[in-house]
mmCIF file of C-alpha atoms in Angstrom:
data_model
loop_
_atom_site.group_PDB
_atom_site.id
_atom_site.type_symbol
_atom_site.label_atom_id
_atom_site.label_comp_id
_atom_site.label_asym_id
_atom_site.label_seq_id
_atom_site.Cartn_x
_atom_site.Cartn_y
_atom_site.Cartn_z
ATOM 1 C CA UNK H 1 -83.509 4.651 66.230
ATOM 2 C CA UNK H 2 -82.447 1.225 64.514
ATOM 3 C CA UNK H 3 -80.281 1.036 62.058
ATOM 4 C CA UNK H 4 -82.291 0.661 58.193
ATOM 5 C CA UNK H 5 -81.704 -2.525 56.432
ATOM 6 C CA UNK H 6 -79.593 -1.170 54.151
ATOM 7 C CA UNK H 7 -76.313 -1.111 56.514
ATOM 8 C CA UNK H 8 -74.057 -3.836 55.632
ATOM 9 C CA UNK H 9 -72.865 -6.393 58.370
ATOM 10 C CA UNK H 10 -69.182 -5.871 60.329
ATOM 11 C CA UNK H 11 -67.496 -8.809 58.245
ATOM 12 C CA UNK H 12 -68.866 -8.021 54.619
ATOM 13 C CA UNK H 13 -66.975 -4.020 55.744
ATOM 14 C CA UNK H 14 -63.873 -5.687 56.779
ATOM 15 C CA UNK H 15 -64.269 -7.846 53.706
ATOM 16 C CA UNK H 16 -64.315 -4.369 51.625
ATOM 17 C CA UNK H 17 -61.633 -2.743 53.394
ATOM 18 C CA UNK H 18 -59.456 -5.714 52.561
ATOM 19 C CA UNK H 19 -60.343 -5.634 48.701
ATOM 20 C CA UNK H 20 -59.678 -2.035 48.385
ATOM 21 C CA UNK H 21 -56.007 -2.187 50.166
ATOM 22 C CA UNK H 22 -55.270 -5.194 48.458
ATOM 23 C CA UNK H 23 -56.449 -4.692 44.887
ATOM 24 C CA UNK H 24 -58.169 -8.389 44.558
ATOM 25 C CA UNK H 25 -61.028 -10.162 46.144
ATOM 26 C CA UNK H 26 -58.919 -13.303 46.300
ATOM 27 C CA UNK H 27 -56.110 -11.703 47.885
ATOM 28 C CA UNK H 28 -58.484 -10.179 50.254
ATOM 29 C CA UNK H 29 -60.516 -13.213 50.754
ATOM 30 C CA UNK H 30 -57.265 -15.120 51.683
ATOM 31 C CA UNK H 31 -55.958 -12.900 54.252
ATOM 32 C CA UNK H 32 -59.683 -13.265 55.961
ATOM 33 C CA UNK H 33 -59.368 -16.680 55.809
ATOM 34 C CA UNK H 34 -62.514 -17.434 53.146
ATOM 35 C CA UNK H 35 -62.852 -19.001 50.143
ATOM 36 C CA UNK H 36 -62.559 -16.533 47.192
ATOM 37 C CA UNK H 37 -66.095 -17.580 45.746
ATOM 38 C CA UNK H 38 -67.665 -16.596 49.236
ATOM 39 C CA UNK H 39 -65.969 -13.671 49.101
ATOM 40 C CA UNK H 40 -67.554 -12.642 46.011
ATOM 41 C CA UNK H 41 -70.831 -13.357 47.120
ATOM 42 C CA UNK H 42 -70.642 -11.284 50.220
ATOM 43 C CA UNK H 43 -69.155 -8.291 47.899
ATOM 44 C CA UNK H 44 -72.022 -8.915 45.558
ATOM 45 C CA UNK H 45 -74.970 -9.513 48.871
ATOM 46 C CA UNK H 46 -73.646 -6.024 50.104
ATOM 47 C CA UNK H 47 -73.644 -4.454 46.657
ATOM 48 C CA UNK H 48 -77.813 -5.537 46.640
ATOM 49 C CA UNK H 49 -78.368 -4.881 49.917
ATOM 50 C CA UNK H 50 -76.677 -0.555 49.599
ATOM 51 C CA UNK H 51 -78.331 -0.483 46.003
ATOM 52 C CA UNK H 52 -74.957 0.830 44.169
ATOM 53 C CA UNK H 53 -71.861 -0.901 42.210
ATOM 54 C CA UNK H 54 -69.125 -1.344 45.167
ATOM 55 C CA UNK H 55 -66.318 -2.273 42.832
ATOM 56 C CA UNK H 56 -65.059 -2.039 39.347
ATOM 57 C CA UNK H 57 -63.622 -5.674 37.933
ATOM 58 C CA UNK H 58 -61.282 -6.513 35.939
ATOM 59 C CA UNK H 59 -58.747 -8.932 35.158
ATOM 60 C CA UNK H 60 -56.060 -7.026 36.567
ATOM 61 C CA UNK H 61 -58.049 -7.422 40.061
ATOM 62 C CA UNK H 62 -60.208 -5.120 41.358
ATOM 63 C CA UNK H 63 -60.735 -1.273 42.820
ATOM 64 C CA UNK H 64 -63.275 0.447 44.315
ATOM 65 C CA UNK H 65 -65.803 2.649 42.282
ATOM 66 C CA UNK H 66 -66.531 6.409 43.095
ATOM 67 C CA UNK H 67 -69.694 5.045 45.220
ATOM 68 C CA UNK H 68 -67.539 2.475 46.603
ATOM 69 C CA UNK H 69 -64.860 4.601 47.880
ATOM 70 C CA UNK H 70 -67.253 6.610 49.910
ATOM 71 C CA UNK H 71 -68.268 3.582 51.350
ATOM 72 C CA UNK H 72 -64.623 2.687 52.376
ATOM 73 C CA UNK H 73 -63.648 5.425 53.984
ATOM 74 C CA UNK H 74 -67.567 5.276 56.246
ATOM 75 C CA UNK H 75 -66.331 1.422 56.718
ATOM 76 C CA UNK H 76 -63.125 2.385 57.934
ATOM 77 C CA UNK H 77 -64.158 4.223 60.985
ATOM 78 C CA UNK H 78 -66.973 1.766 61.390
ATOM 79 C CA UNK H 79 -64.466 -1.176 61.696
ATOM 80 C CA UNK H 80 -61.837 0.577 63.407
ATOM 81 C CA UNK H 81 -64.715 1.792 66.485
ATOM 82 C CA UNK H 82 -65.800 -2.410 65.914
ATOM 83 C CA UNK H 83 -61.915 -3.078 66.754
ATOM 84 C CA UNK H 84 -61.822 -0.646 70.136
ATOM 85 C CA UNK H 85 -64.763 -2.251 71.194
ATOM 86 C CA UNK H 86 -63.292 -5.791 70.587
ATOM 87 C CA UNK H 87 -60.247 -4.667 72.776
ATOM 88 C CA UNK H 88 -62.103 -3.272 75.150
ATOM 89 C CA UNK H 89 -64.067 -6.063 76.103
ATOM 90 C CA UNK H 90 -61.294 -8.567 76.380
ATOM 91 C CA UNK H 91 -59.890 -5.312 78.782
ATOM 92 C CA UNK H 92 -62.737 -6.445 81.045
ATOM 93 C CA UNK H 93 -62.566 -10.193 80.217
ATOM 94 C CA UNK H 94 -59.634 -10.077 81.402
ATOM 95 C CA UNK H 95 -59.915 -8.329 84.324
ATOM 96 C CA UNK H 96 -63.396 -10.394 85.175
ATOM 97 C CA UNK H 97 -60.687 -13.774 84.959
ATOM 98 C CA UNK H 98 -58.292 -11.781 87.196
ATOM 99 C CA UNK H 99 -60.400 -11.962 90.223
ATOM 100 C CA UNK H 100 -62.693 -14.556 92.187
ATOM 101 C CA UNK H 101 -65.043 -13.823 94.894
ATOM 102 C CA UNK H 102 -65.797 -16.751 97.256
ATOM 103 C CA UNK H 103 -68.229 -17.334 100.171
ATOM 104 C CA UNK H 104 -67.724 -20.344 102.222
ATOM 105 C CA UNK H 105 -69.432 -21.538 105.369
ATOM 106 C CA UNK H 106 -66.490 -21.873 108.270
ATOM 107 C CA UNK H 107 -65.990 -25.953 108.163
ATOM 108 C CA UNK H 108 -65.180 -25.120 104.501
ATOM 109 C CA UNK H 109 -63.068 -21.989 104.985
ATOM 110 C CA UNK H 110 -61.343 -23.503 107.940
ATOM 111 C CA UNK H 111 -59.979 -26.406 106.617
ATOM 112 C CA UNK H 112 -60.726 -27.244 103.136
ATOM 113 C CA UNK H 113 -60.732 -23.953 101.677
ATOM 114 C CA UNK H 114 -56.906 -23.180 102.003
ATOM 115 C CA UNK H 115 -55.749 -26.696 100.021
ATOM 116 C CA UNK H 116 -58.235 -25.557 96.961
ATOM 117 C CA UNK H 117 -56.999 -21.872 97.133
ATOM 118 C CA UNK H 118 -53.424 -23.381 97.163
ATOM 119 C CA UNK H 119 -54.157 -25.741 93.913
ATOM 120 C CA UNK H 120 -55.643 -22.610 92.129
ATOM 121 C CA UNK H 121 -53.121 -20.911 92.443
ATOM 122 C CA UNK H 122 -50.678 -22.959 91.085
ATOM 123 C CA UNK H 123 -52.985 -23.042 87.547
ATOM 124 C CA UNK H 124 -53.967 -19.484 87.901
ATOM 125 C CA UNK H 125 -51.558 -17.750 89.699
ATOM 126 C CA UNK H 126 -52.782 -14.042 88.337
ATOM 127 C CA UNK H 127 -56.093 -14.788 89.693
ATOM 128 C CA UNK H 128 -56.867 -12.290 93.185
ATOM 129 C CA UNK H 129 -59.033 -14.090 95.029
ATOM 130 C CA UNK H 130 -61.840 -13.014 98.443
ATOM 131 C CA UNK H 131 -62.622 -15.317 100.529
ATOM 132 C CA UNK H 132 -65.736 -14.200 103.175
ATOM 133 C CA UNK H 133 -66.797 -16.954 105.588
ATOM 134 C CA UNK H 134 -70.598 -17.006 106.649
ATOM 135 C CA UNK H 135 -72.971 -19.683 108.124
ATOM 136 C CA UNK H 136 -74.330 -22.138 104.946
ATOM 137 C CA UNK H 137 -77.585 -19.995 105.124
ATOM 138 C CA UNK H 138 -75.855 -16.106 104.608
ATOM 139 C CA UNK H 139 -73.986 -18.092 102.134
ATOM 140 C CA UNK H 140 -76.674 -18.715 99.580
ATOM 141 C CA UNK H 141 -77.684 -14.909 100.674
ATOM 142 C CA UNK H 142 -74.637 -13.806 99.364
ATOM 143 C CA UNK H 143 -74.445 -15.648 96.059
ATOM 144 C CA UNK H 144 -77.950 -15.151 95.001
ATOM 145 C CA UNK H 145 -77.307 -10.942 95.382
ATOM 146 C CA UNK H 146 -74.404 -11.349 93.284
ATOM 147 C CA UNK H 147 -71.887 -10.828 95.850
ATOM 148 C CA UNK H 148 -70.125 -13.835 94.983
ATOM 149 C CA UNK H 149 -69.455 -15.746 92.177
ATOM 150 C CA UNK H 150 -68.723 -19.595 94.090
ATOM 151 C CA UNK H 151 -70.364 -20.241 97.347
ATOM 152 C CA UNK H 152 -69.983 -23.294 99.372
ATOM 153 C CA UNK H 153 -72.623 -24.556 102.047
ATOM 154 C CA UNK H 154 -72.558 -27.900 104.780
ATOM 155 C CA UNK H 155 -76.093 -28.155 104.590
ATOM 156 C CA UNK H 156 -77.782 -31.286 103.222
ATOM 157 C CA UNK H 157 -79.802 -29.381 100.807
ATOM 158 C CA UNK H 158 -79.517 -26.032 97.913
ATOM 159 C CA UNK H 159 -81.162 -22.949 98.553
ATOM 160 C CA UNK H 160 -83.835 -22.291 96.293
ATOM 161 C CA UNK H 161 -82.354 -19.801 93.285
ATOM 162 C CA UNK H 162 -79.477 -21.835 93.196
ATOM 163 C CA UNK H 163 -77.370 -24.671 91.099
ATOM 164 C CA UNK H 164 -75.026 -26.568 93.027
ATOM 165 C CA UNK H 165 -72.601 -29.941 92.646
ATOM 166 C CA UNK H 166 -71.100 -32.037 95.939
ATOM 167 C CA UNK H 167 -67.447 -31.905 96.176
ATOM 168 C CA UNK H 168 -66.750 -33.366 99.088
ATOM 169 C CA UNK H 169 -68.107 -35.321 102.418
ATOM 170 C CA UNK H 170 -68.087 -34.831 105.771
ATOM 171 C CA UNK H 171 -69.300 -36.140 109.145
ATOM 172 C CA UNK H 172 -70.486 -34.458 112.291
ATOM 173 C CA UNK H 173 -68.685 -36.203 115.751
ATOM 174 C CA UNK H 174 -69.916 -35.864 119.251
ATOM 175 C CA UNK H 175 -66.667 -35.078 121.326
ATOM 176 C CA UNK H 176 -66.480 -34.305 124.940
ATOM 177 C CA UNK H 177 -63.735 -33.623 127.434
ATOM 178 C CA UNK H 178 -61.443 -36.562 128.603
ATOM 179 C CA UNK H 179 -62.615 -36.724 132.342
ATOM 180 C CA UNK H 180 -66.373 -36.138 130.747
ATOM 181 C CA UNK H 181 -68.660 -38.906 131.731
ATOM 182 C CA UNK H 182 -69.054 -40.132 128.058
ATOM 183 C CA UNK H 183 -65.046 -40.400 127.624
ATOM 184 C CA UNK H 184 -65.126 -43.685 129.134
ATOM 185 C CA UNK H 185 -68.221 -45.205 127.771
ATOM 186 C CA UNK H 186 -68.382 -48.257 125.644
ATOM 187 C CA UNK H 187 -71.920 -48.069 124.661
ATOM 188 C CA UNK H 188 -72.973 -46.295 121.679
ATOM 189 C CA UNK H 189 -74.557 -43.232 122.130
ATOM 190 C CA UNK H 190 -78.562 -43.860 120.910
ATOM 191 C CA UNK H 191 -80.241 -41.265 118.657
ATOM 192 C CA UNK H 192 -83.082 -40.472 121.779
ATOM 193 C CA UNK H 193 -79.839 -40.291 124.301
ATOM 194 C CA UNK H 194 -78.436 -37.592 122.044
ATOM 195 C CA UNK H 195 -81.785 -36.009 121.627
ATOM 196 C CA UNK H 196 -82.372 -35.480 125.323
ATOM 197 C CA UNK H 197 -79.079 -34.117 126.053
ATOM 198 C CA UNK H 198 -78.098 -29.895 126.395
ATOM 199 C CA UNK H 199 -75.226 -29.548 123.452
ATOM 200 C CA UNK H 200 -73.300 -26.790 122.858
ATOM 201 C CA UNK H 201 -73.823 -26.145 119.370
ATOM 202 C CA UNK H 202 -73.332 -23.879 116.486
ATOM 203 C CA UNK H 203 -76.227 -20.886 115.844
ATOM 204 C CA UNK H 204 -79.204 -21.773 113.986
ATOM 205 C CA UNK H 205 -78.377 -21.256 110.061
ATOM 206 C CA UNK H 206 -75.115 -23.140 110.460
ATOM 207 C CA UNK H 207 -75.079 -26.423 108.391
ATOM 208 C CA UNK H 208 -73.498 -28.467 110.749
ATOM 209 C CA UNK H 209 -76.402 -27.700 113.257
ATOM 210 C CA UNK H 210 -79.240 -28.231 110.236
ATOM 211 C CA UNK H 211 -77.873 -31.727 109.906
ATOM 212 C CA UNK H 212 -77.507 -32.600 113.364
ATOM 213 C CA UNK H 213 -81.586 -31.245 113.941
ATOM 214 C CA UNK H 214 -82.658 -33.147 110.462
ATOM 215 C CA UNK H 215 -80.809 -36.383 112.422
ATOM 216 C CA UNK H 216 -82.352 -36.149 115.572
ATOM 217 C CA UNK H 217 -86.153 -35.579 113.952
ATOM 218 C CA UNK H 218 -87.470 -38.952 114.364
ATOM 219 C CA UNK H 219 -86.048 -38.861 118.557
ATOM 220 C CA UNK H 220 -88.321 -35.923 119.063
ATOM 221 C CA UNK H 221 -85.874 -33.329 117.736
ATOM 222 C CA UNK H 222 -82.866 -32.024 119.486
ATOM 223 C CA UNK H 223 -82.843 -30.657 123.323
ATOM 224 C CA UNK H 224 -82.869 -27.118 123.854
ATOM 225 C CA UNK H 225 -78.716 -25.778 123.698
ATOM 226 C CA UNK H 226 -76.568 -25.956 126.232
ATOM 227 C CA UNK H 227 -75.040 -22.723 124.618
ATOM 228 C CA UNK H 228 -74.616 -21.513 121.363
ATOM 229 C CA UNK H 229 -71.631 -20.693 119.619
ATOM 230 C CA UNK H 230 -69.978 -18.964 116.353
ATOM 231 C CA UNK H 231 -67.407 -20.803 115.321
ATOM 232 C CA UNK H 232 -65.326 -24.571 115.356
ATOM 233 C CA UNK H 233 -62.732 -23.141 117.306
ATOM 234 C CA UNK H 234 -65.359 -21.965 119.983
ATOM 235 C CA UNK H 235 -67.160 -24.856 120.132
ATOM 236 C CA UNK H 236 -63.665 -27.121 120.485
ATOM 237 C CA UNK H 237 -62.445 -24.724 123.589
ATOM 238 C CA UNK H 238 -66.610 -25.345 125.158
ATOM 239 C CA UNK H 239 -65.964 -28.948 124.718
ATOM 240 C CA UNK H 240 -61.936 -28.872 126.384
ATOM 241 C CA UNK H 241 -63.162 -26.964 129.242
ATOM 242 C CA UNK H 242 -65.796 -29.435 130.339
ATOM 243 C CA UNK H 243 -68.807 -27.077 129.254
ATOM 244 C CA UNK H 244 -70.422 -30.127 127.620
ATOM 245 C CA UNK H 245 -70.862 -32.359 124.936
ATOM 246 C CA UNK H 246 -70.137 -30.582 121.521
ATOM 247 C CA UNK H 247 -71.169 -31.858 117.940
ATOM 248 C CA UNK H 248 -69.038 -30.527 114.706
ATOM 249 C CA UNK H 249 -67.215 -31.612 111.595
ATOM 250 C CA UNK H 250 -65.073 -34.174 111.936
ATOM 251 C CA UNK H 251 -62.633 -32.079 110.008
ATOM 252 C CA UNK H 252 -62.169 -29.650 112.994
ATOM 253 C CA UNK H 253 -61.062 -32.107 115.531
ATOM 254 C CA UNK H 254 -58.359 -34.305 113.616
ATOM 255 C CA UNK H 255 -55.466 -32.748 115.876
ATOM 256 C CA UNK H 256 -57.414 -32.474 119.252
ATOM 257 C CA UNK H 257 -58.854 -36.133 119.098
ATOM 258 C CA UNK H 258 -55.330 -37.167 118.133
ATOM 259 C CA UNK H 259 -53.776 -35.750 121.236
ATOM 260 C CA UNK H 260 -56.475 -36.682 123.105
ATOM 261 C CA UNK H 261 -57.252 -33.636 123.999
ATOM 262 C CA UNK H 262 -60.657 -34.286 123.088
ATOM 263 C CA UNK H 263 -62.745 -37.951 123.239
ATOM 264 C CA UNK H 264 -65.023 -38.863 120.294
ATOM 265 C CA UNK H 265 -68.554 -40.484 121.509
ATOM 266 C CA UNK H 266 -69.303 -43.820 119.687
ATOM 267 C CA UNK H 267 -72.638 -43.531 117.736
ATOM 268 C CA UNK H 268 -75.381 -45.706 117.197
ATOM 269 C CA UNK H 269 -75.529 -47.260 113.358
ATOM 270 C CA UNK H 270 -78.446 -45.881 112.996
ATOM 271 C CA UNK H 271 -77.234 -42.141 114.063
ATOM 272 C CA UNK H 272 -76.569 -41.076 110.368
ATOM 273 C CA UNK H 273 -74.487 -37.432 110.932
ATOM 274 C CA UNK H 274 -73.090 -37.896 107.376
ATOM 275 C CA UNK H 275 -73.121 -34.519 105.111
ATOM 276 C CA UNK H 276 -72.279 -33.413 101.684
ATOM 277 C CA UNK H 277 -70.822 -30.141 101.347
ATOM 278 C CA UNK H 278 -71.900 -28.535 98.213
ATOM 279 C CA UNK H 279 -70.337 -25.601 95.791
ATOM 280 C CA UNK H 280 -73.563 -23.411 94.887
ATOM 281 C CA UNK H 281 -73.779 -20.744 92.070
ATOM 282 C CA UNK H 282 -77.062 -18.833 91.449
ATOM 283 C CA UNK H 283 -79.471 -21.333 88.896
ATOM 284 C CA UNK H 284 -79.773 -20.898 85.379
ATOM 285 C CA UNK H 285 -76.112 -19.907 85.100
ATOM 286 C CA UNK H 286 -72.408 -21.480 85.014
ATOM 287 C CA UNK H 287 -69.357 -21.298 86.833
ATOM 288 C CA UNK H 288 -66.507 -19.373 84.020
ATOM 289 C CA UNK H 289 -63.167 -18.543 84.751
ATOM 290 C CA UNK H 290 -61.113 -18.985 87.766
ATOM 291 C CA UNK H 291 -65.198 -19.743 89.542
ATOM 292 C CA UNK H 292 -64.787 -23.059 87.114
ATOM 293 C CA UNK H 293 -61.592 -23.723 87.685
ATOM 294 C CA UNK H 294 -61.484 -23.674 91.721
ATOM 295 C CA UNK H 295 -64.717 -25.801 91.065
ATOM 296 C CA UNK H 296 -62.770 -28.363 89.057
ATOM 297 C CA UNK H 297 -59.897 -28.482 91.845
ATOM 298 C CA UNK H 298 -62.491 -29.138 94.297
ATOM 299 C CA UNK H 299 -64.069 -31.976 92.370
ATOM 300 C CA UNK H 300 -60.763 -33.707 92.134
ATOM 301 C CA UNK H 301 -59.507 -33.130 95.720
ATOM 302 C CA UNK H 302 -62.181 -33.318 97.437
#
């Protein structure tokens, strides 16, 4: 049943409360931090709106009347269950700021992830944070059922349902073995070369094998796999034992290409494996708490 029209608002009962401890609406009106002649009006808008004389007036200040201390005491508990409430909800504020869920797909997780965990941190160190790694399509999956507040996807476009932002690039790299054939090449590899050729590549739903199939769409799409595989770290160990050509984020193979433990493949110009990788959070909302924060870290590291 709603409440009749004749129930005064929270602030004009706090208002009261404060007159009748205080013994003067400008005292009271000062301690809430309003001008006196507002404070009047209220009194005077709540007096109209019950239909009886609140307070009695007089130059000495001002005191409740027989009606009005009725309504006092029936204010009291009101604004004291108003204050409980208050505190209870910045209870679960706070305990909503205290935690962050994040899904990332595994380029992200592996090696970008742990720099913008460590930066957040440092700002918010009482923030607990989960971090569940998925392909870039269980990613969205997860964000749009609620099961994370920040997700963050390779892919070179958003899942419909969801808002997203880039915060930072990438590339995809063909690397092979050093005693592979295409170690010692000095021709560029051509967009229908790479087309034709077995890879060993991440499973379908992974960004980095979206943007490598969007790339190789105009050479007749890619070749059936040489093998499919889970993870960077799979895909690296494919490539070192001669399995095959591999193509995956640049980001994975800093150390291995440095030690030569793996050979990049020189690309065509016009074999564009360029990628954005994306923070996504379902549409229509925004990022709060430590979700905007790690956001903002990304933005600026990334």
């Amino acid at each position: 049943m709603p409440l009749s029209s004749h129930v005064p608002e929270l602030g004009a009962l706090e208002l009261l409360l404060a007159v009748a401890r205080l013994g003067s609406v400008g005292r009271a009106a000062a301690e809430l931090g309003v001008s006196q002649p507002t404070a009047s009006a209220r009194i005077k808008g709540m007096e109209r709106q019950i239909g009886v004389a609140l307070l009695e007036r007089s130059p000495r200040g001002s005191k409740p009347t027989e009606a009005g201390r009725l309504v006092v005491e029936w204010a009291r508990n009101v604004v004291e269950a108003a204050r409980a409430l208050d505190a209870g909800i910045d209870a679960l504020r706070e305990n909503r700021d205290a935690r962050l869920r994040v899904v990332a797909s595994l380029t992200v997780a592996e090696y970008l992830m742990p720099g913008w965990l460590l930066a957040l941190h440092g700002v918010s160190p009482q923030t607990s944070v989960t971090l569940r790694t998925a392909n870039s399509a269980d990613v969205a999956g997860h964000v749009l059922a609620g099961e994370a507040d920040l997700g963050f996807v390779e892919g070179p476009t958003t899942a419909a349902g969801l808002s997203g932002t880039v915060v930072a690039a990438d590339r995809l790299v063909v690397v092979v073995a050093p005693d592979h054939p295409w170690a010692r090449r000095r021709a560029p590899l051509t967009g229908p070369e790479l087309a034709a050729t077995a890879l060993v590549l991440r499973e379908p739903g992974s960004g980095t094998r979206e943007v490598l199939e969007m790339a190789l769409e105009p050479y007749g799409g890619a070749a059936r796999p040489l093998m499919e595989l889970a993870s960077s770290t799979a895909l690296k160990a494919a490539a070192m034992t001669g399995a095959g050509p591999v193509c995956l984020s640049e980001l994975a193979v800093v150390e291995e290409l440095a030690t030569r433990r793996l050979v990049a493949v020189p690309l065509a110009a016009g074999l564009d494996l360029r990628r954005p990788l994306r923070a996504v959070w379902p549409a229509g909302q925004r990022p709060s708490g430590p979700a905007r924060e790690l956001l903002g870290l990304t933005r600026r590291t990334g």
